[in-house]
Short mmCIF file of C-alpha atoms and ligand atoms in Angstrom, two decimals:
data_model
loop_
_atom_site.label_atom_id
_atom_site.label_comp_id
_atom_site.label_asym_id
_atom_site.label_seq_id
_atom_site.Cartn_x
_atom_site.Cartn_y
_atom_site.Cartn_z
CA MET I 1 -29.22 -34.26 1.28
CA VAL I 2 -31.05 -33.25 -1.78
CA LEU I 3 -27.67 -31.93 -4.23
CA LYS I 4 -28.61 -28.58 -5.36
CA SER I 5 -26.29 -27.65 -7.77
CA LEU I 6 -22.89 -29.49 -9.24
CA PHE I 7 -21.05 -26.21 -9.09
CA ALA I 8 -17.86 -25.43 -6.53
CA LEU I 9 -17.61 -29.88 -7.19
CA THR I 10 -14.05 -31.22 -8.36
CA GLY I 11 -14.52 -33.15 -11.79
CA SER I 12 -14.49 -36.68 -9.04
CA GLU I 13 -16.96 -35.00 -6.75
CA ILE I 14 -18.83 -34.46 -9.21
CA ALA I 15 -18.64 -38.06 -11.19
CA ALA I 16 -19.86 -39.32 -6.84
CA GLU I 17 -22.59 -36.88 -6.84
CA LEU I 18 -23.67 -38.11 -10.00
CA GLY I 19 -23.15 -42.27 -9.71
CA LEU I 20 -21.08 -41.54 -13.05
CA SER I 21 -19.23 -45.47 -13.36
CA LYS I 22 -16.35 -43.45 -15.58
CA PRO I 23 -14.37 -40.72 -13.35
CA TYR I 24 -13.36 -38.42 -17.30
CA GLN I 25 -17.33 -38.35 -17.32
CA GLY I 26 -17.37 -36.67 -14.19
CA ARG I 27 -14.30 -34.15 -15.46
CA GLN I 28 -16.15 -33.54 -18.82
CA ILE I 29 -18.65 -32.40 -17.10
CA TYR I 30 -16.66 -30.38 -15.30
CA SER I 31 -15.40 -29.14 -18.08
CA TRP I 32 -18.84 -27.40 -19.53
CA LEU I 33 -19.40 -25.72 -15.63
CA CYS I 34 -16.85 -24.04 -16.14
CA ARG I 35 -17.63 -22.67 -19.92
CA GLY I 36 -21.29 -21.83 -18.10
CA VAL I 37 -23.39 -25.16 -19.99
CA THR I 38 -25.97 -25.46 -17.46
CA SER I 39 -27.93 -28.18 -19.28
CA PHE I 40 -27.02 -32.17 -19.86
CA ASP I 41 -28.46 -32.21 -22.93
CA ARG I 42 -25.43 -29.73 -24.72
CA MET I 43 -23.21 -31.20 -23.30
CA THR I 44 -21.60 -33.57 -26.62
CA ASP I 45 -18.96 -34.99 -25.28
CA ILE I 46 -20.95 -36.93 -22.81
CA PRO I 47 -22.64 -40.29 -24.63
CA LEU I 48 -26.50 -39.34 -25.82
CA ALA I 49 -28.42 -41.97 -23.26
CA LEU I 50 -26.44 -40.74 -20.43
CA ARG I 51 -27.24 -36.92 -21.10
CA GLU I 52 -30.88 -38.40 -21.11
CA ARG I 53 -30.61 -40.19 -18.07
CA LEU I 54 -28.95 -37.27 -16.55
CA SER I 55 -31.69 -35.26 -17.89
CA MET I 56 -34.59 -36.98 -16.94
CA SER I 57 -33.27 -37.31 -13.25
CA GLY I 58 -34.34 -34.29 -12.10
CA ILE I 59 -30.65 -32.76 -11.19
CA SER I 60 -30.30 -29.82 -10.61
CA VAL I 61 -26.84 -28.21 -12.27
CA CYS I 62 -27.51 -24.79 -10.89
CA SER I 63 -29.29 -23.62 -8.07
CA SER I 64 -29.45 -20.27 -8.83
CA THR I 65 -32.19 -18.08 -11.97
CA VAL I 66 -31.27 -14.43 -12.22
CA LEU I 67 -34.24 -12.37 -11.32
CA ASP I 68 -33.84 -9.47 -12.79
CA LYS I 69 -30.49 -6.80 -14.99
CA GLN I 70 -29.43 -4.05 -14.07
CA ILE I 71 -27.69 -1.43 -16.50
CA ASP I 72 -26.42 1.82 -16.30
CA SER I 73 -24.89 4.25 -19.03
CA ASP I 74 -21.62 3.89 -17.48
CA GLY I 75 -21.79 0.47 -18.83
CA ALA I 76 -21.83 -1.36 -15.56
CA CYS I 77 -24.43 -4.57 -15.32
CA LYS I 78 -25.67 -5.25 -12.22
CA LEU I 79 -27.64 -9.28 -11.36
CA ALA I 80 -30.78 -9.83 -8.64
CA LEU I 81 -29.69 -13.84 -8.57
CA SER I 82 -32.96 -15.66 -7.31
CA LEU I 83 -31.20 -18.89 -4.80
CA TYR I 84 -32.96 -21.68 -4.11
CA ASP I 85 -34.68 -20.73 -1.07
CA ARG I 86 -36.10 -17.57 -2.63
CA ASN I 87 -33.24 -14.96 -1.09
CA ILE I 88 -32.25 -13.17 -3.10
CA VAL I 89 -28.54 -11.98 -3.77
CA GLU I 90 -27.07 -9.52 -5.68
CA CYS I 91 -23.46 -8.75 -8.22
CA VAL I 92 -22.22 -6.67 -10.45
CA LEU I 93 -20.35 -6.55 -13.45
CA LEU I 94 -17.58 -3.93 -14.41
CA THR I 95 -15.83 -2.92 -17.23
CA ASP I 96 -12.43 -0.82 -17.05
CA ARG I 97 -11.26 2.12 -19.44
CA GLU I 98 -9.06 -0.59 -21.17
CA GLY I 99 -12.01 -3.12 -21.42
CA ASN I 100 -11.28 -5.17 -18.55
CA LEU I 101 -14.20 -7.01 -16.13
CA THR I 102 -14.46 -7.40 -13.37
CA ALA I 103 -16.76 -9.46 -11.40
CA CYS I 104 -17.61 -8.32 -7.89
CA LEU I 105 -19.65 -11.73 -6.45
CA SER I 106 -21.60 -11.03 -2.74
CA SER I 107 -20.79 -13.79 0.00
CA GLN I 108 -23.22 -13.63 1.99
CA VAL I 109 -27.23 -12.17 1.72
CA GLY I 110 -27.26 -9.60 4.09
CA CYS I 111 -24.49 -8.63 6.50
CA ALA I 112 -24.13 -9.14 10.10
CA MET I 113 -21.16 -6.03 10.30
CA GLY I 114 -23.09 -2.53 10.36
CA CYS I 115 -21.29 -0.28 8.61
CA ALA I 116 -22.50 3.00 8.78
CA PHE I 117 -22.07 4.10 6.21
CA CYS I 118 -23.30 0.65 3.69
CA ARG I 119 -26.31 -0.28 2.60
CA THR I 120 -26.06 -4.26 2.65
CA GLY I 121 -25.37 -2.71 6.33
CA THR I 122 -28.65 -1.60 6.85
CA LEU I 123 -29.94 -5.48 6.76
CA ARG I 124 -29.09 -8.21 9.20
CA LEU I 125 -27.22 -11.36 8.06
CA THR I 126 -29.96 -13.78 6.41
CA ARG I 127 -27.53 -16.28 5.79
CA ASN I 128 -24.15 -17.32 4.23
CA LEU I 129 -23.54 -18.42 0.91
CA GLU I 130 -22.11 -22.15 0.13
CA ALA I 131 -19.61 -21.95 -2.57
CA PHE I 132 -21.69 -22.74 -5.73
CA GLU I 133 -23.44 -19.79 -4.60
CA ILE I 134 -20.61 -17.51 -5.21
CA VAL I 135 -19.60 -19.06 -8.39
CA GLU I 136 -22.40 -18.74 -9.82
CA GLN I 137 -22.47 -15.58 -9.90
CA PHE I 138 -19.63 -15.48 -11.95
CA ILE I 139 -21.35 -17.87 -14.24
CA HIS I 140 -24.33 -15.85 -14.53
CA LEU I 141 -21.99 -12.47 -14.99
CA GLN I 142 -20.22 -14.32 -17.91
CA ALA I 143 -23.31 -15.49 -19.47
CA THR I 144 -23.61 -10.82 -19.32
CA ALA I 145 -20.83 -10.35 -20.34
CA SER I 146 -19.84 -12.55 -23.38
CA ALA I 147 -20.07 -10.72 -26.18
CA LEU I 148 -17.43 -8.24 -24.19
CA GLY I 149 -15.56 -10.91 -23.88
CA VAL I 150 -14.09 -13.49 -20.64
CA ILE I 151 -14.14 -11.88 -17.30
CA SER I 152 -10.80 -11.59 -15.76
CA HIS I 153 -10.49 -10.18 -12.43
CA VAL I 154 -12.83 -11.37 -9.47
CA VAL I 155 -13.53 -9.61 -6.35
CA PHE I 156 -15.24 -10.34 -3.36
CA MET I 157 -16.62 -6.56 -3.16
CA GLY I 158 -20.68 -7.30 -2.98
CA MET I 159 -22.62 -7.75 -0.23
CA GLY I 160 -21.26 -9.86 2.49
CA GLU I 161 -18.64 -9.48 4.39
CA PRO I 162 -16.46 -12.96 2.84
CA LEU I 163 -13.74 -13.24 5.72
CA ALA I 164 -17.10 -14.80 7.52
CA ASN I 165 -17.31 -16.92 5.60
CA LEU I 166 -14.43 -17.90 4.69
CA GLY I 167 -14.29 -21.60 3.49
CA ASN I 168 -16.99 -20.87 1.48
CA VAL I 169 -15.05 -18.43 0.28
CA LEU I 170 -11.59 -20.30 -0.37
CA LYS I 171 -13.79 -23.03 -2.12
CA SER I 172 -15.29 -20.90 -4.86
CA ILE I 173 -11.87 -19.52 -5.38
CA GLU I 174 -10.41 -22.90 -5.83
CA PHE I 175 -12.71 -23.33 -8.39
CA LEU I 176 -12.39 -20.21 -9.83
CA HIS I 177 -9.02 -20.49 -9.88
CA ASP I 178 -8.23 -24.06 -11.36
CA PRO I 179 -6.27 -24.03 -14.53
CA LYS I 180 -8.10 -26.64 -15.88
CA GLY I 181 -11.30 -24.76 -15.43
CA ILE I 182 -11.92 -21.22 -15.25
CA GLY I 183 -7.92 -20.25 -14.08
CA LEU I 184 -8.07 -17.11 -12.77
CA SER I 185 -5.11 -16.22 -11.65
CA HIS I 186 -4.95 -15.61 -7.70
CA ARG I 187 -2.71 -12.03 -8.38
CA ARG I 188 -6.30 -11.57 -10.51
CA ILE I 189 -9.15 -12.25 -7.60
CA THR I 190 -9.26 -9.10 -4.29
CA VAL I 191 -10.97 -10.47 -0.87
CA SER I 192 -11.98 -6.76 0.51
CA THR I 193 -12.76 -7.25 4.20
CA CYS I 194 -13.84 -4.42 6.79
CA GLY I 195 -11.30 -5.90 8.94
CA LEU I 196 -12.20 -9.27 11.24
CA VAL I 197 -8.93 -9.85 12.06
CA PRO I 198 -9.53 -14.00 13.27
CA GLY I 199 -10.18 -13.50 9.11
CA ILE I 200 -7.39 -12.41 7.34
CA GLU I 201 -5.58 -14.83 9.66
CA ARG I 202 -7.00 -17.59 8.74
CA LEU I 203 -6.79 -16.49 5.16
CA GLY I 204 -2.90 -15.71 5.81
CA LYS I 205 -3.03 -19.03 6.64
CA ALA I 206 -4.39 -20.60 4.26
CA GLY I 207 -1.54 -20.27 2.13
CA VAL I 208 -3.72 -18.33 -1.10
CA PRO I 209 -2.13 -15.80 -2.35
CA VAL I 210 -4.95 -13.87 -3.30
CA ARG I 211 -4.97 -10.10 -2.84
CA LEU I 212 -6.78 -7.96 0.17
CA ALA I 213 -8.48 -4.98 0.97
CA VAL I 214 -9.08 -3.69 3.57
CA SER I 215 -12.00 -1.45 4.30
CA LEU I 216 -10.85 1.42 6.45
CA VAL I 217 -12.10 4.40 5.77
CA ALA I 218 -11.29 5.62 9.12
CA ALA I 219 -7.49 5.78 11.56
CA THR I 220 -8.62 6.50 14.30
CA ASP I 221 -10.07 3.74 17.13
CA LYS I 222 -13.34 6.78 17.60
CA LYS I 223 -14.12 7.67 14.25
CA ARG I 224 -13.56 3.90 12.92
CA SER I 225 -15.53 2.28 15.70
CA ALA I 226 -18.53 4.52 14.88
CA LEU I 227 -18.41 3.68 11.33
CA MET I 228 -17.41 0.23 11.36
CA PRO I 229 -18.87 -1.01 14.40
CA VAL I 230 -16.20 -4.11 14.00
CA ASN I 231 -13.62 -2.02 15.09
CA ARG I 232 -15.06 -1.92 18.81
CA THR I 233 -14.05 -5.73 18.52
CA PHE I 234 -10.78 -5.41 16.90
CA GLY I 235 -9.38 -1.93 17.04
CA LEU I 236 -6.78 -0.24 14.48
CA ALA I 237 -3.92 -2.16 16.98
CA GLY I 238 -4.92 -5.37 16.10
CA LEU I 239 -6.01 -4.51 12.43
CA ARG I 240 -2.35 -3.91 12.36
CA ARG I 241 -1.02 -6.53 13.83
CA SER I 242 -3.05 -8.98 11.42
CA LEU I 243 -2.21 -7.19 8.22
CA GLU I 244 2.06 -6.99 9.79
CA ASN I 245 2.15 -10.62 9.66
CA PHE I 246 -0.31 -10.98 6.60
CA PRO I 247 2.28 -12.87 4.26
CA GLY I 248 2.61 -11.35 1.26
CA SER I 249 2.66 -7.87 2.31
CA ARG I 250 2.41 -5.95 -1.39
CA ARG I 251 -0.78 -7.61 -2.33
CA LEU I 252 -2.08 -5.00 0.26
CA THR I 253 -4.96 -2.42 -0.03
CA PHE I 254 -7.01 0.08 2.36
CA GLU I 255 -10.09 1.24 0.69
CA TYR I 256 -10.82 4.64 2.34
CA CYS I 257 -14.64 5.40 1.61
CA MET I 258 -14.10 9.70 1.35
CA ILE I 259 -17.56 11.08 3.46
CA PRO I 260 -17.82 14.83 3.24
CA ASP I 261 -17.60 15.69 7.37
CA GLN I 262 -16.58 11.96 8.88
CA ASN I 263 -13.30 11.30 7.83
CA MET I 264 -11.49 14.16 4.79
CA SER I 265 -9.70 16.66 7.62
CA GLN I 266 -5.72 17.30 7.45
CA GLN I 267 -6.00 15.29 10.59
CA ASP I 268 -7.82 12.46 9.24
CA ALA I 269 -5.28 12.54 6.72
CA VAL I 270 -1.81 12.99 8.61
CA SER I 271 -3.94 9.90 10.76
CA LEU I 272 -3.97 7.82 8.19
CA ALA I 273 -0.71 8.83 6.80
CA GLY I 274 0.16 7.50 10.59
CA PHE I 275 -1.85 4.09 10.17
CA CYS I 276 0.24 3.51 6.76
CA LYS I 277 3.46 3.81 7.87
CA GLY I 278 5.49 0.60 7.51
CA LEU I 279 3.42 -1.20 5.68
CA GLU I 280 3.26 -1.81 2.09
CA VAL I 281 0.32 -0.44 0.25
CA ILE I 282 -1.83 1.48 -1.71
CA VAL I 283 -4.86 4.02 -0.46
CA ASN I 284 -7.85 3.15 -2.70
CA LEU I 285 -9.54 6.06 -2.09
CA ILE I 286 -13.16 5.70 -3.03
CA PRO I 287 -15.89 9.01 -3.77
CA TYR I 288 -18.98 7.45 -1.31
CA ASN I 289 -21.90 6.42 -3.52
CA PRO I 290 -25.26 8.40 -1.31
CA CYS I 291 -28.46 6.18 -1.28
CA GLU I 292 -31.76 7.21 0.48
CA GLU I 293 -31.38 5.64 3.47
CA LEU I 294 -27.66 6.95 4.85
CA PRO I 295 -27.32 9.87 6.25
CA PHE I 296 -24.17 10.49 3.74
CA SER I 297 -23.53 12.68 0.98
CA ALA I 298 -20.83 12.22 -1.63
CA PRO I 299 -18.10 14.56 -1.58
CA SER I 300 -16.88 17.56 -4.40
CA ARG I 301 -14.69 18.41 -6.55
CA SER I 302 -12.98 20.53 -4.85
CA GLN I 303 -13.33 18.24 -0.87
CA ILE I 304 -11.62 15.35 -3.18
CA ARG I 305 -8.84 17.55 -4.52
CA THR I 306 -8.26 19.54 -0.68
CA PHE I 307 -7.98 16.02 0.76
CA THR I 308 -6.17 14.00 -2.12
CA GLY I 309 -3.76 17.52 -1.55
CA TYR I 310 -3.54 16.39 1.98
CA LEU I 311 -2.55 13.08 1.08
CA ASP I 312 0.34 14.75 -1.65
CA SER I 313 2.48 16.33 0.93
CA LEU I 314 1.85 13.26 3.63
CA GLU I 315 3.53 10.76 1.24
CA VAL I 316 0.70 8.32 0.58
CA PRO I 317 0.25 6.33 -1.79
CA TYR I 318 -3.47 6.52 -3.69
CA THR I 319 -5.06 5.60 -6.51
CA ILE I 320 -9.16 7.33 -6.73
CA ARG I 321 -11.80 5.12 -8.22
CA VAL I 322 -13.94 5.51 -10.39
CA SER I 323 -17.73 4.63 -9.75
CA ARG I 324 -19.05 2.72 -11.72
CA GLY I 325 -22.75 1.46 -11.44
CA ARG I 326 -23.95 4.20 -9.23
CA GLY I 327 -27.49 4.87 -11.35
CA ILE I 328 -28.23 1.18 -10.67
CA LYS I 329 -27.11 1.14 -7.11
CA GLY I 330 -25.02 -1.32 -7.71
CA ALA I 331 -22.00 1.07 -7.22
CA CYS I 332 -19.65 0.07 -3.10
CA GLY I 333 -21.89 -0.25 -0.89
CA GLN I 334 -24.93 0.22 -2.26
CA LEU I 335 -26.18 -3.26 -2.65
CA ALA I 336 -29.19 -4.07 -0.85
CA ALA I 337 -31.67 -6.71 -2.78
CA LYS I 338 -35.10 -7.08 -1.22
CA PHE I 339 -34.82 -10.69 0.58
CA GLN I 340 -37.16 -13.22 0.49
CA ASN I 341 -37.63 -15.77 2.65
CA SER I 342 -38.33 -19.21 2.15
CA SER I 343 -41.07 -19.22 4.47
CA GLU I 344 -42.25 -16.40 3.03
CA THR I 345 -43.87 -17.04 -0.42
S1 LIG U 1 -19.35 -2.50 4.34
FE1 LIG U 1 -18.78 -4.81 3.85
S2 LIG U 1 -18.54 -5.72 5.33
FE2 LIG U 1 -19.85 -3.01 6.19
S3 LIG U 1 -21.64 -3.31 6.32
FE3 LIG U 1 -21.54 -3.59 4.08
S4 LIG U 1 -21.30 -5.21 3.47
FE4 LIG U 1 -20.74 -5.77 5.27
#
């Protein structure tokens, strides 16, 4: 198989792939990759002759290129990356009020889950991303962010369902976490799922203490199944069981995308409170980000106030997420790069 990228490999895997006689040279290259250096010429602690040989070899260090970059007035930056097969995937850099930088990464090209309120859901799944393609999103975003600082958090909330591509997501997390490399703490990595129960169970068993966010959106089977087809398979009872068994319950968040006329009534709040009961969870309220392809609208301030009033009276712990990147269609549920299959040259 042709080597497409050196990202997501360990130092020894790099040494083996490149046929290096000295294993430590693989570790040196690994260290440069973690600093975002993708040209052998710039890896100055490698002997010149070896650098020249590698540069001339045509080996691909990084498989993706930045095709487009959009910056919103709120500072959010969305990158469209062209992949080795000419598919396109999007990722977003977000800056919060304290200046923390978060990389929002995609795990698939498109998505098969078909959530009714999500722009990515209007696309079908093209393919899973390789681990190196996930890591490369981080590297491209870090290069974009260099003047602002170092990315401190990663959320798998971009295109795709991460738990449907768990093997590659875990491999990318291993690379991002390695204390000898990028060194992101597991606590600063959040994997977000629409509620793929077998994936939640596998993630729990993997023993990787990342945070888990579940996009709940509705807390009755009837409403949730209408908005999120995944619920027709597993149901809220199955989801609830998998969460009760998930190790480290303190790491759990429910994302609740607030959609007027869908899930913001007093009864919806009561159902949500009931589902949260007994779980150590915080609800992250996300005002719906509208897009022209879908029939939903954003909640007004007064609708949000009314709904949070219900939650207050029910003592449901919640935060309200400030949506960033709306102006560049980079906010939650808005990612939908136009795809180009390799056959469509
Ligand atoms: S919300 Fe997530 S799982 Fe659902 S369609 Fe969108 S990307 Fe897929």
